[in-house]
């Protein structure tokens, strides 16, 4: 499908672009790309890694496009005035979105698992990919985050894996509506809640996604998912959750600071399960991954054995380190569900929480700012603190009338203790100043690959106190 084609990725350093570029390159395509970071003179490690693998990189000035046979991979929302787009148009290059190229590759597979839902997609995708690999199924995996089990010196940015079988597992995105492009054998629906689109839109998108599958895996405990599934007639389905009636049910749960144990009840049989990733949300993720793997023939005992060695994903409750009794955690939390899951995991154990949040744009503040403030106010109490800087802003004409201070004001009005400090580095200084032995500092946010380095800087400052 991709052999001998030439793809040019506009924004190749993105979390969805980089792994796809590696997948199509492994399939025999020529790959090159540009990135805004290169325009700013930032040659990060990931760009050097791409260059070492024979991928030519350019600034986003159109210089990397020289032939009409090249296929431009770019966001549907990118303006026609961007030099790469203008150059591609002038050359007559075909243009595809990242999702269109991924769906073309995914739908050509003989067997496939697509993971959808508002939260947990990357983790469940990584869990399924690891189970399938350990089961000898040799899958191709497309993820939006680095999977620690696959990361090594040769593949430090292991957000994808290229297998030799005709089996693929991929997370799929509802935020841009591209989930409609995928036709999976097994469809996983983690949950349905407010994020990028209204609930009405999400119900339609997820309902159509599940209806196209041969076997649906769905969250029995999620009210929206339950209502959606009640209205569908499917060839086969399996549910997962903690409540009575789930096909894959977790019982006798014991949460630990860095993992958990539980009993999986399936078909009247009990299985002991141990996880290396913490939180009830990760128990639900593991149930979904086990159910999906079993749906394509992996024995449940094999799936349970593999899930016990799953190490997690970068920036998903990623413990950066501890210094002077202060632990720093880096996390991808950016919508109400994800942030609630992270805070719930932290508050299950003693110690003050200092939560930093960088909103991933002005649009999300307008869409879910009230819900975000409500989550912080609900889960944090006493001496816990919340600190926000200004949102991620990459330019453009977006309405910036509502900023981070609106979330801070709402948290304080609800009885919380929040501060708005516009500049991120100043937030780091403030957290290091506040931190005392026994505290947990959690850095949360999305769409900014410098956040992990920011978390590391806070740890270093805490060590110097």
CSV table of N, CA, C and O in Angstrom, one decimal, residues 93-210:
chain,number,residue,atom,x,y,z
A,93,UNK,N,0.7,18.2,-5.4
A,93,UNK,CA,0.8,17.1,-4.5
A,93,UNK,C,-0.5,16.7,-3.9
A,93,UNK,O,-1.3,17.5,-3.6
A,94,UNK,N,-0.7,15.4,-3.8
A,94,UNK,CA,-1.9,14.9,-3.1
A,94,UNK,C,-1.7,15.2,-1.6
A,94,UNK,O,-0.6,15.2,-1.1
A,95,UNK,N,-2.8,15.5,-1.0
A,95,UNK,CA,-2.8,15.8,0.4
A,95,UNK,C,-3.7,14.9,1.2
A,95,UNK,O,-4.8,14.6,0.9
A,96,UNK,N,-3.2,14.4,2.4
A,96,UNK,CA,-3.9,13.5,3.2
A,96,UNK,C,-3.7,14.0,4.7
A,96,UNK,O,-2.7,14.6,5.0
A,97,UNK,N,-4.7,13.7,5.5
A,97,UNK,CA,-4.5,14.0,7.0
A,97,UNK,C,-3.8,12.8,7.6
A,97,UNK,O,-3.7,11.7,7.0
A,98,UNK,N,-3.2,13.0,8.7
A,98,UNK,CA,-2.6,11.9,9.5
A,98,UNK,C,-3.6,10.7,9.6
A,98,UNK,O,-3.2,9.5,9.4
A,99,UNK,N,-4.8,11.0,10.0
A,99,UNK,CA,-5.8,10.0,10.3
A,99,UNK,C,-6.2,9.2,9.0
A,99,UNK,O,-6.4,8.0,9.0
A,100,UNK,N,-6.2,9.9,7.9
A,100,UNK,CA,-6.5,9.3,6.6
A,100,UNK,C,-5.5,8.2,6.2
A,100,UNK,O,-5.8,7.1,5.8
A,101,UNK,N,-4.2,8.6,6.4
A,101,UNK,CA,-3.1,7.7,6.1
A,101,UNK,C,-3.1,6.5,7.1
A,101,UNK,O,-3.0,5.4,6.7
A,102,UNK,N,-3.3,6.8,8.4
A,102,UNK,CA,-3.4,5.8,9.4
A,102,UNK,C,-4.5,4.8,9.1
A,102,UNK,O,-4.3,3.6,9.1
A,103,UNK,N,-5.7,5.3,8.8
A,103,UNK,CA,-6.9,4.5,8.5
A,103,UNK,C,-6.6,3.6,7.3
A,103,UNK,O,-7.0,2.5,7.2
A,104,UNK,N,-6.0,4.2,6.2
A,104,UNK,CA,-5.7,3.4,5.0
A,104,UNK,C,-4.8,2.2,5.4
A,104,UNK,O,-5.0,1.1,4.9
A,105,UNK,N,-3.8,2.4,6.2
A,105,UNK,CA,-2.9,1.4,6.6
A,105,UNK,C,-3.7,0.4,7.5
A,105,UNK,O,-3.6,-0.8,7.4
A,106,UNK,N,-4.4,0.9,8.5
A,106,UNK,CA,-5.1,0.1,9.5
A,106,UNK,C,-6.2,-0.8,8.8
A,106,UNK,O,-6.2,-2.0,9.1
A,107,UNK,N,-7.0,-0.3,7.9
A,107,UNK,CA,-8.1,-1.0,7.3
A,107,UNK,C,-7.6,-2.1,6.3
A,107,UNK,O,-8.3,-3.0,6.0
A,108,UNK,N,-6.3,-2.0,5.9
A,108,UNK,CA,-5.7,-3.0,5.0
A,108,UNK,C,-5.3,-4.2,5.7
A,108,UNK,O,-5.0,-5.3,5.1
A,109,UNK,N,-5.3,-4.2,7.1
A,109,UNK,CA,-4.8,-5.3,7.9
A,109,UNK,C,-5.9,-6.4,7.9
A,109,UNK,O,-7.1,-6.1,7.9
A,110,UNK,N,-5.4,-7.7,8.0
A,110,UNK,CA,-6.4,-8.8,8.1
A,110,UNK,C,-7.1,-8.8,9.4
A,110,UNK,O,-8.2,-9.3,9.5
A,111,UNK,N,-6.4,-8.4,10.5
A,111,UNK,CA,-7.0,-8.4,11.8
A,111,UNK,C,-6.6,-7.1,12.5
A,111,UNK,O,-5.5,-6.6,12.4
A,112,UNK,N,-7.6,-6.5,13.2
A,112,UNK,CA,-7.3,-5.2,13.8
A,112,UNK,C,-8.1,-4.9,15.1
A,112,UNK,O,-9.2,-5.4,15.2
A,113,UNK,N,-7.5,-4.1,15.9
A,113,UNK,CA,-8.1,-3.6,17.2
A,113,UNK,C,-8.0,-2.1,17.2
A,113,UNK,O,-6.9,-1.6,17.1
A,114,UNK,N,-9.1,-1.4,17.3
A,114,UNK,CA,-9.1,0.0,17.5
A,114,UNK,C,-9.6,0.4,18.9
A,114,UNK,O,-10.6,-0.1,19.4
A,115,UNK,N,-8.9,1.3,19.5
A,115,UNK,CA,-9.2,1.7,20.9
A,115,UNK,C,-9.7,3.2,20.9
A,115,UNK,O,-9.0,4.1,20.5
A,116,UNK,N,-11.0,3.3,21.3
A,116,UNK,CA,-11.6,4.6,21.3
A,116,UNK,C,-12.1,5.0,22.7
A,116,UNK,O,-12.1,4.1,23.6
A,117,UNK,N,-12.5,6.2,22.9
A,117,UNK,CA,-13.1,6.6,24.1
A,117,UNK,C,-12.4,7.9,24.5
A,117,UNK,O,-11.4,8.4,24.0
A,118,UNK,N,-13.0,8.6,25.5
A,118,UNK,CA,-12.5,9.9,25.9
A,118,UNK,C,-11.2,9.8,26.6
A,118,UNK,O,-10.3,10.7,26.4
A,119,UNK,N,-11.0,8.8,27.5
A,119,UNK,CA,-9.8,8.7,28.3
A,119,UNK,C,-9.3,7.3,28.2
A,119,UNK,O,-10.0,6.3,28.0
A,120,UNK,N,-8.0,7.2,28.4
A,120,UNK,CA,-7.3,5.9,28.5
A,120,UNK,C,-6.9,5.2,27.2
A,120,UNK,O,-6.4,4.1,27.3
A,121,UNK,N,-7.1,5.9,26.1
A,121,UNK,CA,-6.9,5.2,24.8
A,121,UNK,C,-5.4,4.8,24.7
A,121,UNK,O,-5.1,3.6,24.3
A,122,UNK,N,-4.5,5.7,25.0
A,122,UNK,CA,-3.1,5.3,24.8
A,122,UNK,C,-2.6,4.2,25.7
A,122,UNK,O,-1.9,3.3,25.3
A,123,UNK,N,-3.1,4.2,27.0
A,123,UNK,CA,-2.7,3.2,27.9
A,123,UNK,C,-3.3,1.8,27.5
A,123,UNK,O,-2.6,0.8,27.5
A,124,UNK,N,-4.5,1.8,27.1
A,124,UNK,CA,-5.1,0.5,26.7
A,124,UNK,C,-4.5,0.0,25.4
A,124,UNK,O,-4.2,-1.2,25.3
A,125,UNK,N,-4.2,0.9,24.5
A,125,UNK,CA,-3.5,0.5,23.3
A,125,UNK,C,-2.1,-0.1,23.6
A,125,UNK,O,-1.7,-1.2,23.1
A,126,UNK,N,-1.4,0.5,24.5
A,126,UNK,CA,-0.1,0.0,24.9
A,126,UNK,C,-0.2,-1.3,25.6
A,126,UNK,O,0.6,-2.2,25.4
A,127,UNK,N,-1.2,-1.5,26.4
A,127,UNK,CA,-1.4,-2.7,27.1
A,127,UNK,C,-1.8,-3.9,26.2
A,127,UNK,O,-1.2,-5.0,26.2
A,128,UNK,N,-2.7,-3.6,25.2
A,128,UNK,CA,-3.0,-4.6,24.2
A,128,UNK,C,-1.8,-5.0,23.4
A,128,UNK,O,-1.5,-6.2,23.1
A,129,UNK,N,-1.1,-4.0,23.0
A,129,UNK,CA,0.1,-4.2,22.2
A,129,UNK,C,1.1,-5.1,22.9
A,129,UNK,O,1.7,-6.0,22.3
A,130,UNK,N,1.3,-4.9,24.2
A,130,UNK,CA,2.2,-5.7,24.9
A,130,UNK,C,1.7,-7.1,25.1
A,130,UNK,O,2.5,-8.0,24.9
A,131,UNK,N,0.4,-7.2,25.4
A,131,UNK,CA,-0.1,-8.6,25.5
A,131,UNK,C,0.1,-9.4,24.2
A,131,UNK,O,0.5,-10.5,24.2
A,132,UNK,N,-0.3,-8.7,23.1
A,132,UNK,CA,-0.2,-9.4,21.8
A,132,UNK,C,1.3,-9.8,21.5
A,132,UNK,O,1.6,-10.8,20.9
A,133,UNK,N,2.2,-8.9,21.8
A,133,UNK,CA,3.6,-9.2,21.6
A,133,UNK,C,4.1,-10.3,22.4
A,133,UNK,O,4.8,-11.3,21.9
A,134,UNK,N,3.7,-10.3,23.7
A,134,UNK,CA,4.1,-11.4,24.6
A,134,UNK,C,3.5,-12.7,24.2
A,134,UNK,O,4.0,-13.8,24.5
A,135,UNK,N,2.3,-12.6,23.5
A,135,UNK,CA,1.6,-13.8,23.1
A,135,UNK,C,2.1,-14.4,21.8
A,135,UNK,O,1.6,-15.3,21.2
A,136,UNK,N,3.1,-13.7,21.2
A,136,UNK,CA,3.7,-14.1,20.0
A,136,UNK,C,3.0,-13.7,18.7
A,136,UNK,O,3.2,-14.3,17.6
A,137,UNK,N,2.1,-12.7,18.9
A,137,UNK,CA,1.2,-12.4,17.7
A,137,UNK,C,1.9,-11.3,16.8
A,137,UNK,O,1.4,-11.0,15.8
A,138,UNK,N,3.0,-10.7,17.3
A,138,UNK,CA,3.9,-9.8,16.5
A,138,UNK,C,3.1,-8.7,15.8
A,138,UNK,O,3.1,-8.5,14.6
A,139,UNK,N,2.4,-7.9,16.6
A,139,UNK,CA,1.5,-6.8,16.1
A,139,UNK,C,2.2,-5.6,15.7
A,139,UNK,O,3.4,-5.3,16.1
A,140,UNK,N,1.6,-4.8,14.8
A,140,UNK,CA,2.0,-3.4,14.6
A,140,UNK,C,1.2,-2.6,15.6
A,140,UNK,O,0.0,-2.8,15.7
A,141,UNK,N,1.8,-1.6,16.2
A,141,UNK,CA,1.1,-0.8,17.2
A,141,UNK,C,1.3,0.6,16.9
A,141,UNK,O,2.4,1.1,16.7
A,142,UNK,N,0.2,1.4,16.9
A,142,UNK,CA,0.2,2.8,16.7
A,142,UNK,C,-0.3,3.5,17.9
A,142,UNK,O,-1.5,3.3,18.3
A,143,UNK,N,0.5,4.2,18.6
A,143,UNK,CA,0.1,4.9,19.8
A,143,UNK,C,0.5,6.4,19.8
A,143,UNK,O,1.2,6.8,18.9
A,144,UNK,N,0.0,7.1,20.8
A,144,UNK,CA,0.2,8.5,20.9
A,144,UNK,C,1.2,8.8,22.0
A,144,UNK,O,1.4,10.0,22.3
A,145,UNK,N,1.8,7.8,22.6
A,145,UNK,CA,2.7,8.0,23.7
A,145,UNK,C,3.8,6.9,23.7
A,145,UNK,O,3.6,5.8,23.1
A,146,UNK,N,4.9,7.2,24.3
A,146,UNK,CA,6.0,6.3,24.3
A,146,UNK,C,5.7,5.1,25.3
A,146,UNK,O,5.3,5.3,26.4
A,147,UNK,N,5.7,3.9,24.7
A,147,UNK,CA,5.4,2.7,25.5
A,147,UNK,C,6.7,2.2,26.2
A,147,UNK,O,7.6,1.8,25.5
A,148,UNK,N,6.8,2.2,27.5
A,148,UNK,CA,8.1,1.9,28.2
A,148,UNK,C,8.5,0.5,27.9
A,148,UNK,O,9.8,0.3,27.9
A,149,UNK,N,7.6,-0.4,27.7
A,149,UNK,CA,8.1,-1.8,27.5
A,149,UNK,C,8.8,-2.0,26.2
A,149,UNK,O,9.6,-2.9,26.0
A,150,UNK,N,8.6,-1.1,25.2
A,150,UNK,CA,9.2,-1.2,23.9
A,150,UNK,C,10.4,-0.2,23.8
A,150,UNK,O,11.1,-0.2,22.8
A,151,UNK,N,10.6,0.7,24.7
A,151,UNK,CA,11.6,1.7,24.6
A,151,UNK,C,13.0,1.1,25.0
A,151,UNK,O,13.1,0.4,25.9
A,152,UNK,N,14.0,1.5,24.2
A,152,UNK,CA,15.4,1.1,24.5
A,152,UNK,C,16.3,2.1,23.8
A,152,UNK,O,15.9,3.1,23.3
A,153,UNK,N,17.6,1.8,23.9
A,153,UNK,CA,18.6,2.7,23.3
A,153,UNK,C,18.3,3.0,21.8
A,153,UNK,O,18.6,4.1,21.3
A,154,UNK,N,17.9,2.0,21.1
A,154,UNK,CA,17.7,2.1,19.7
A,154,UNK,C,16.3,2.7,19.4
A,154,UNK,O,16.1,3.3,18.3
A,155,UNK,N,15.4,2.6,20.3
A,155,UNK,CA,14.0,3.1,20.1
A,155,UNK,C,13.6,3.9,21.3
A,155,UNK,O,12.7,3.4,22.0
A,156,UNK,N,14.2,5.0,21.6
A,156,UNK,CA,13.8,5.8,22.8
A,156,UNK,C,12.4,6.4,22.7
A,156,UNK,O,11.8,6.8,23.7
A,157,UNK,N,12.0,6.6,21.4
A,157,UNK,CA,10.6,7.2,21.2
A,157,UNK,C,9.7,6.2,20.6
A,157,UNK,O,9.1,6.3,19.6
A,158,UNK,N,9.5,5.1,21.4
A,158,UNK,CA,8.7,3.9,21.0
A,158,UNK,C,7.2,4.2,21.2
A,158,UNK,O,6.6,3.5,22.0
A,159,UNK,N,6.7,5.1,20.4
A,159,UNK,CA,5.2,5.3,20.4
A,159,UNK,C,4.6,4.5,19.3
A,159,UNK,O,3.4,4.5,19.1
A,160,UNK,N,5.4,3.7,18.6
A,160,UNK,CA,4.9,2.8,17.6
A,160,UNK,C,5.8,1.5,17.6
A,160,UNK,O,6.9,1.6,18.1
A,161,UNK,N,5.2,0.4,17.1
A,161,UNK,CA,6.0,-0.8,16.9
A,161,UNK,C,5.6,-1.4,15.6
A,161,UNK,O,4.4,-1.4,15.3
A,162,UNK,N,6.5,-1.8,14.8
A,162,UNK,CA,6.3,-2.4,13.5
A,162,UNK,C,6.4,-3.9,13.6
A,162,UNK,O,7.5,-4.4,13.9
A,163,UNK,N,5.3,-4.6,13.4
A,163,UNK,CA,5.3,-6.1,13.4
A,163,UNK,C,5.3,-6.7,12.1
A,163,UNK,O,5.1,-6.0,11.1
A,164,UNK,N,5.5,-8.0,12.0
A,164,UNK,CA,5.5,-8.7,10.7
A,164,UNK,C,4.2,-9.4,10.4
A,164,UNK,O,4.1,-9.9,9.3
A,165,UNK,N,3.3,-9.4,11.3
A,165,UNK,CA,2.0,-10.1,11.1
A,165,UNK,C,1.0,-9.1,10.5
A,165,UNK,O,1.3,-7.9,10.4
A,166,UNK,N,-0.1,-9.6,10.1
A,166,UNK,CA,-1.2,-8.7,9.5
A,166,UNK,C,-2.2,-8.4,10.6
A,166,UNK,O,-3.4,-8.3,10.4
A,167,UNK,N,-1.6,-8.1,11.8
A,167,UNK,CA,-2.4,-7.7,13.0
A,167,UNK,C,-2.0,-6.3,13.5
A,167,UNK,O,-0.8,-6.1,13.6
A,168,UNK,N,-2.9,-5.4,13.6
A,168,UNK,CA,-2.6,-4.0,14.1
A,168,UNK,C,-3.5,-3.6,15.2
A,168,UNK,O,-4.7,-3.8,15.2
A,169,UNK,N,-3.0,-2.9,16.2
A,169,UNK,CA,-3.8,-2.2,17.2
A,169,UNK,C,-3.4,-0.7,17.2
A,169,UNK,O,-2.2,-0.4,17.1
A,170,UNK,N,-4.4,0.1,17.3
A,170,UNK,CA,-4.2,1.5,17.2
A,170,UNK,C,-5.2,2.3,18.0
A,170,UNK,O,-6.4,1.9,18.1
A,171,UNK,N,-4.8,3.4,18.6
A,171,UNK,CA,-5.8,4.3,19.2
A,171,UNK,C,-6.4,5.1,18.1
A,171,UNK,O,-5.7,5.4,17.1
A,172,UNK,N,-7.7,5.5,18.3
A,172,UNK,CA,-8.4,6.3,17.2
A,172,UNK,C,-9.0,7.5,17.9
A,172,UNK,O,-9.4,7.4,19.1
A,173,UNK,N,-9.1,8.6,17.2
A,173,UNK,CA,-9.4,9.9,17.7
A,173,UNK,C,-10.8,10.3,17.4
A,173,UNK,O,-11.1,10.4,16.2
A,174,UNK,N,-11.5,10.7,18.4
A,174,UNK,CA,-12.8,11.3,18.2
A,174,UNK,C,-12.8,12.8,18.1
A,174,UNK,O,-13.7,13.5,17.6
A,175,UNK,N,-11.7,13.5,18.5
A,175,UNK,CA,-11.7,14.9,18.7
A,175,UNK,C,-11.8,15.6,17.3
A,175,UNK,O,-12.4,16.7,17.3
A,176,UNK,N,-11.3,15.0,16.3
A,176,UNK,CA,-11.4,15.6,14.9
A,176,UNK,C,-12.4,14.9,14.1
A,176,UNK,O,-12.5,15.1,12.9
A,177,UNK,N,-13.1,13.9,14.7
A,177,UNK,CA,-14.1,13.1,13.9
A,177,UNK,C,-13.5,12.0,13.1
A,177,UNK,O,-14.3,11.3,12.4
A,178,UNK,N,-12.2,11.9,13.1
A,178,UNK,CA,-11.6,10.9,12.2
A,178,UNK,C,-11.8,9.5,12.6
A,178,UNK,O,-11.5,8.5,11.8
A,179,UNK,N,-12.4,9.2,13.7
A,179,UNK,CA,-12.7,7.9,14.2
A,179,UNK,C,-13.6,7.2,13.1
A,179,UNK,O,-13.7,6.0,13.0
A,180,UNK,N,-14.4,8.0,12.4
A,180,UNK,CA,-15.3,7.4,11.4
A,180,UNK,C,-14.6,6.7,10.3
A,180,UNK,O,-15.2,5.9,9.5
A,181,UNK,N,-13.3,6.9,10.1
A,181,UNK,CA,-12.5,6.3,9.0
A,181,UNK,C,-12.1,4.9,9.2
A,181,UNK,O,-11.7,4.2,8.3
A,182,UNK,N,-12.2,4.4,10.5
A,182,UNK,CA,-11.7,3.1,10.9
A,182,UNK,C,-12.8,2.0,10.9
A,182,UNK,O,-13.9,2.3,11.3
A,183,UNK,N,-12.4,0.9,10.4
A,183,UNK,CA,-13.3,-0.3,10.4
A,183,UNK,C,-12.6,-1.5,11.1
A,183,UNK,O,-12.0,-2.4,10.5
A,184,UNK,N,-12.7,-1.5,12.4
A,184,UNK,CA,-11.9,-2.5,13.2
A,184,UNK,C,-12.6,-3.8,13.3
A,184,UNK,O,-13.9,-3.9,13.3
A,185,UNK,N,-11.8,-4.9,13.4
A,185,UNK,CA,-12.4,-6.2,13.8
A,185,UNK,C,-12.9,-6.1,15.2
A,185,UNK,O,-14.0,-6.6,15.5
A,186,UNK,N,-12.1,-5.6,16.1
A,186,UNK,CA,-12.5,-5.4,17.5
A,186,UNK,C,-12.4,-3.9,17.8
A,186,UNK,O,-11.4,-3.2,17.6
A,187,UNK,N,-13.5,-3.4,18.4
A,187,UNK,CA,-13.6,-2.0,18.8
A,187,UNK,C,-13.7,-1.9,20.3
A,187,UNK,O,-14.5,-2.5,20.9
A,188,UNK,N,-12.8,-1.1,20.9
A,188,UNK,CA,-12.8,-0.9,22.3
A,188,UNK,C,-13.3,0.5,22.6
A,188,UNK,O,-12.8,1.5,22.1
A,189,UNK,N,-14.3,0.6,23.5
A,189,UNK,CA,-14.9,1.8,23.9
A,189,UNK,C,-14.6,2.0,25.4
A,189,UNK,O,-15.3,1.4,26.2
A,190,UNK,N,-13.6,2.8,25.7
A,190,UNK,CA,-13.3,3.0,27.1
A,190,UNK,C,-14.3,3.7,28.0
A,190,UNK,O,-14.6,3.3,29.1
A,191,UNK,N,-14.8,4.8,27.4
A,191,UNK,CA,-15.8,5.7,28.1
A,191,UNK,C,-16.2,6.8,27.2
A,191,UNK,O,-15.6,7.0,26.1
A,192,UNK,N,-17.3,7.5,27.6
A,192,UNK,CA,-17.8,8.6,26.8
A,192,UNK,C,-18.1,9.7,27.8
A,192,UNK,O,-18.9,9.6,28.6
A,193,UNK,N,-17.3,10.8,27.6
A,193,UNK,CA,-17.5,12.0,28.5
A,193,UNK,C,-17.0,13.2,27.8
A,193,UNK,O,-16.3,13.1,26.8
A,194,UNK,N,-17.3,14.3,28.4
A,194,UNK,CA,-17.0,15.6,27.8
A,194,UNK,C,-15.5,15.8,27.6
A,194,UNK,O,-14.7,15.6,28.5
A,195,UNK,N,-15.1,16.2,26.4
A,195,UNK,CA,-13.7,16.6,26.1
A,195,UNK,C,-13.7,17.6,25.0
A,195,UNK,O,-14.1,18.8,25.1
A,196,UNK,N,-13.4,17.1,23.7
A,196,UNK,CA,-13.3,18.1,22.6
A,196,UNK,C,-14.6,18.4,22.0
A,196,UNK,O,-14.8,19.4,21.3
A,197,UNK,N,-15.6,17.5,22.1
A,197,UNK,CA,-16.9,17.7,21.4
A,197,UNK,C,-18.0,17.5,22.4
A,197,UNK,O,-17.9,17.1,23.6
A,198,UNK,N,-19.2,17.9,22.0
A,198,UNK,CA,-20.4,17.8,22.9
A,198,UNK,C,-20.8,16.3,23.0
A,198,UNK,O,-20.4,15.5,22.2
A,199,UNK,N,-21.5,16.0,24.1
A,199,UNK,CA,-21.9,14.6,24.3
A,199,UNK,C,-22.8,14.1,23.2
A,199,UNK,O,-22.7,12.9,22.8
A,200,UNK,N,-23.6,15.0,22.6
A,200,UNK,CA,-24.5,14.6,21.5
A,200,UNK,C,-23.6,14.1,20.3
A,200,UNK,O,-23.9,13.1,19.7
A,201,UNK,N,-22.6,14.9,20.0
A,201,UNK,CA,-21.7,14.5,18.9
A,201,UNK,C,-20.9,13.2,19.2
A,201,UNK,O,-20.8,12.3,18.4
A,202,UNK,N,-20.5,13.1,20.5
A,202,UNK,CA,-19.7,11.9,20.9
A,202,UNK,C,-20.6,10.6,20.8
A,202,UNK,O,-20.1,9.6,20.4
A,203,UNK,N,-21.8,10.7,21.2
A,203,UNK,CA,-22.7,9.6,21.1
A,203,UNK,C,-22.8,9.0,19.7
A,203,UNK,O,-22.8,7.8,19.5
A,204,UNK,N,-22.9,9.9,18.7
A,204,UNK,CA,-23.0,9.5,17.3
A,204,UNK,C,-21.7,8.9,16.9
A,204,UNK,O,-21.7,7.8,16.3
A,205,UNK,N,-20.6,9.6,17.1
A,205,UNK,CA,-19.3,9.1,16.7
A,205,UNK,C,-19.0,7.7,17.3
A,205,UNK,O,-18.6,6.8,16.5
A,206,UNK,N,-19.1,7.6,18.6
A,206,UNK,CA,-18.8,6.3,19.2
A,206,UNK,C,-19.8,5.2,18.9
A,206,UNK,O,-19.4,4.0,18.7
A,207,UNK,N,-21.0,5.6,18.7
A,207,UNK,CA,-22.0,4.6,18.3
A,207,UNK,C,-21.7,4.0,17.0
A,207,UNK,O,-21.8,2.8,16.8
A,208,UNK,N,-21.4,4.8,16.0
A,208,UNK,CA,-21.1,4.4,14.7
A,208,UNK,C,-19.8,3.6,14.7
A,208,UNK,O,-19.6,2.6,13.9
A,209,UNK,N,-18.8,4.0,15.5
A,209,UNK,CA,-17.5,3.3,15.6
A,209,UNK,C,-17.7,1.8,16.1
A,209,UNK,O,-17.2,0.9,15.5
A,210,UNK,N,-18.5,1.7,17.1
A,210,UNK,CA,-18.7,0.4,17.7
A,210,UNK,C,-19.5,-0.5,16.8
A,210,UNK,O,-19.3,-1.7,16.6
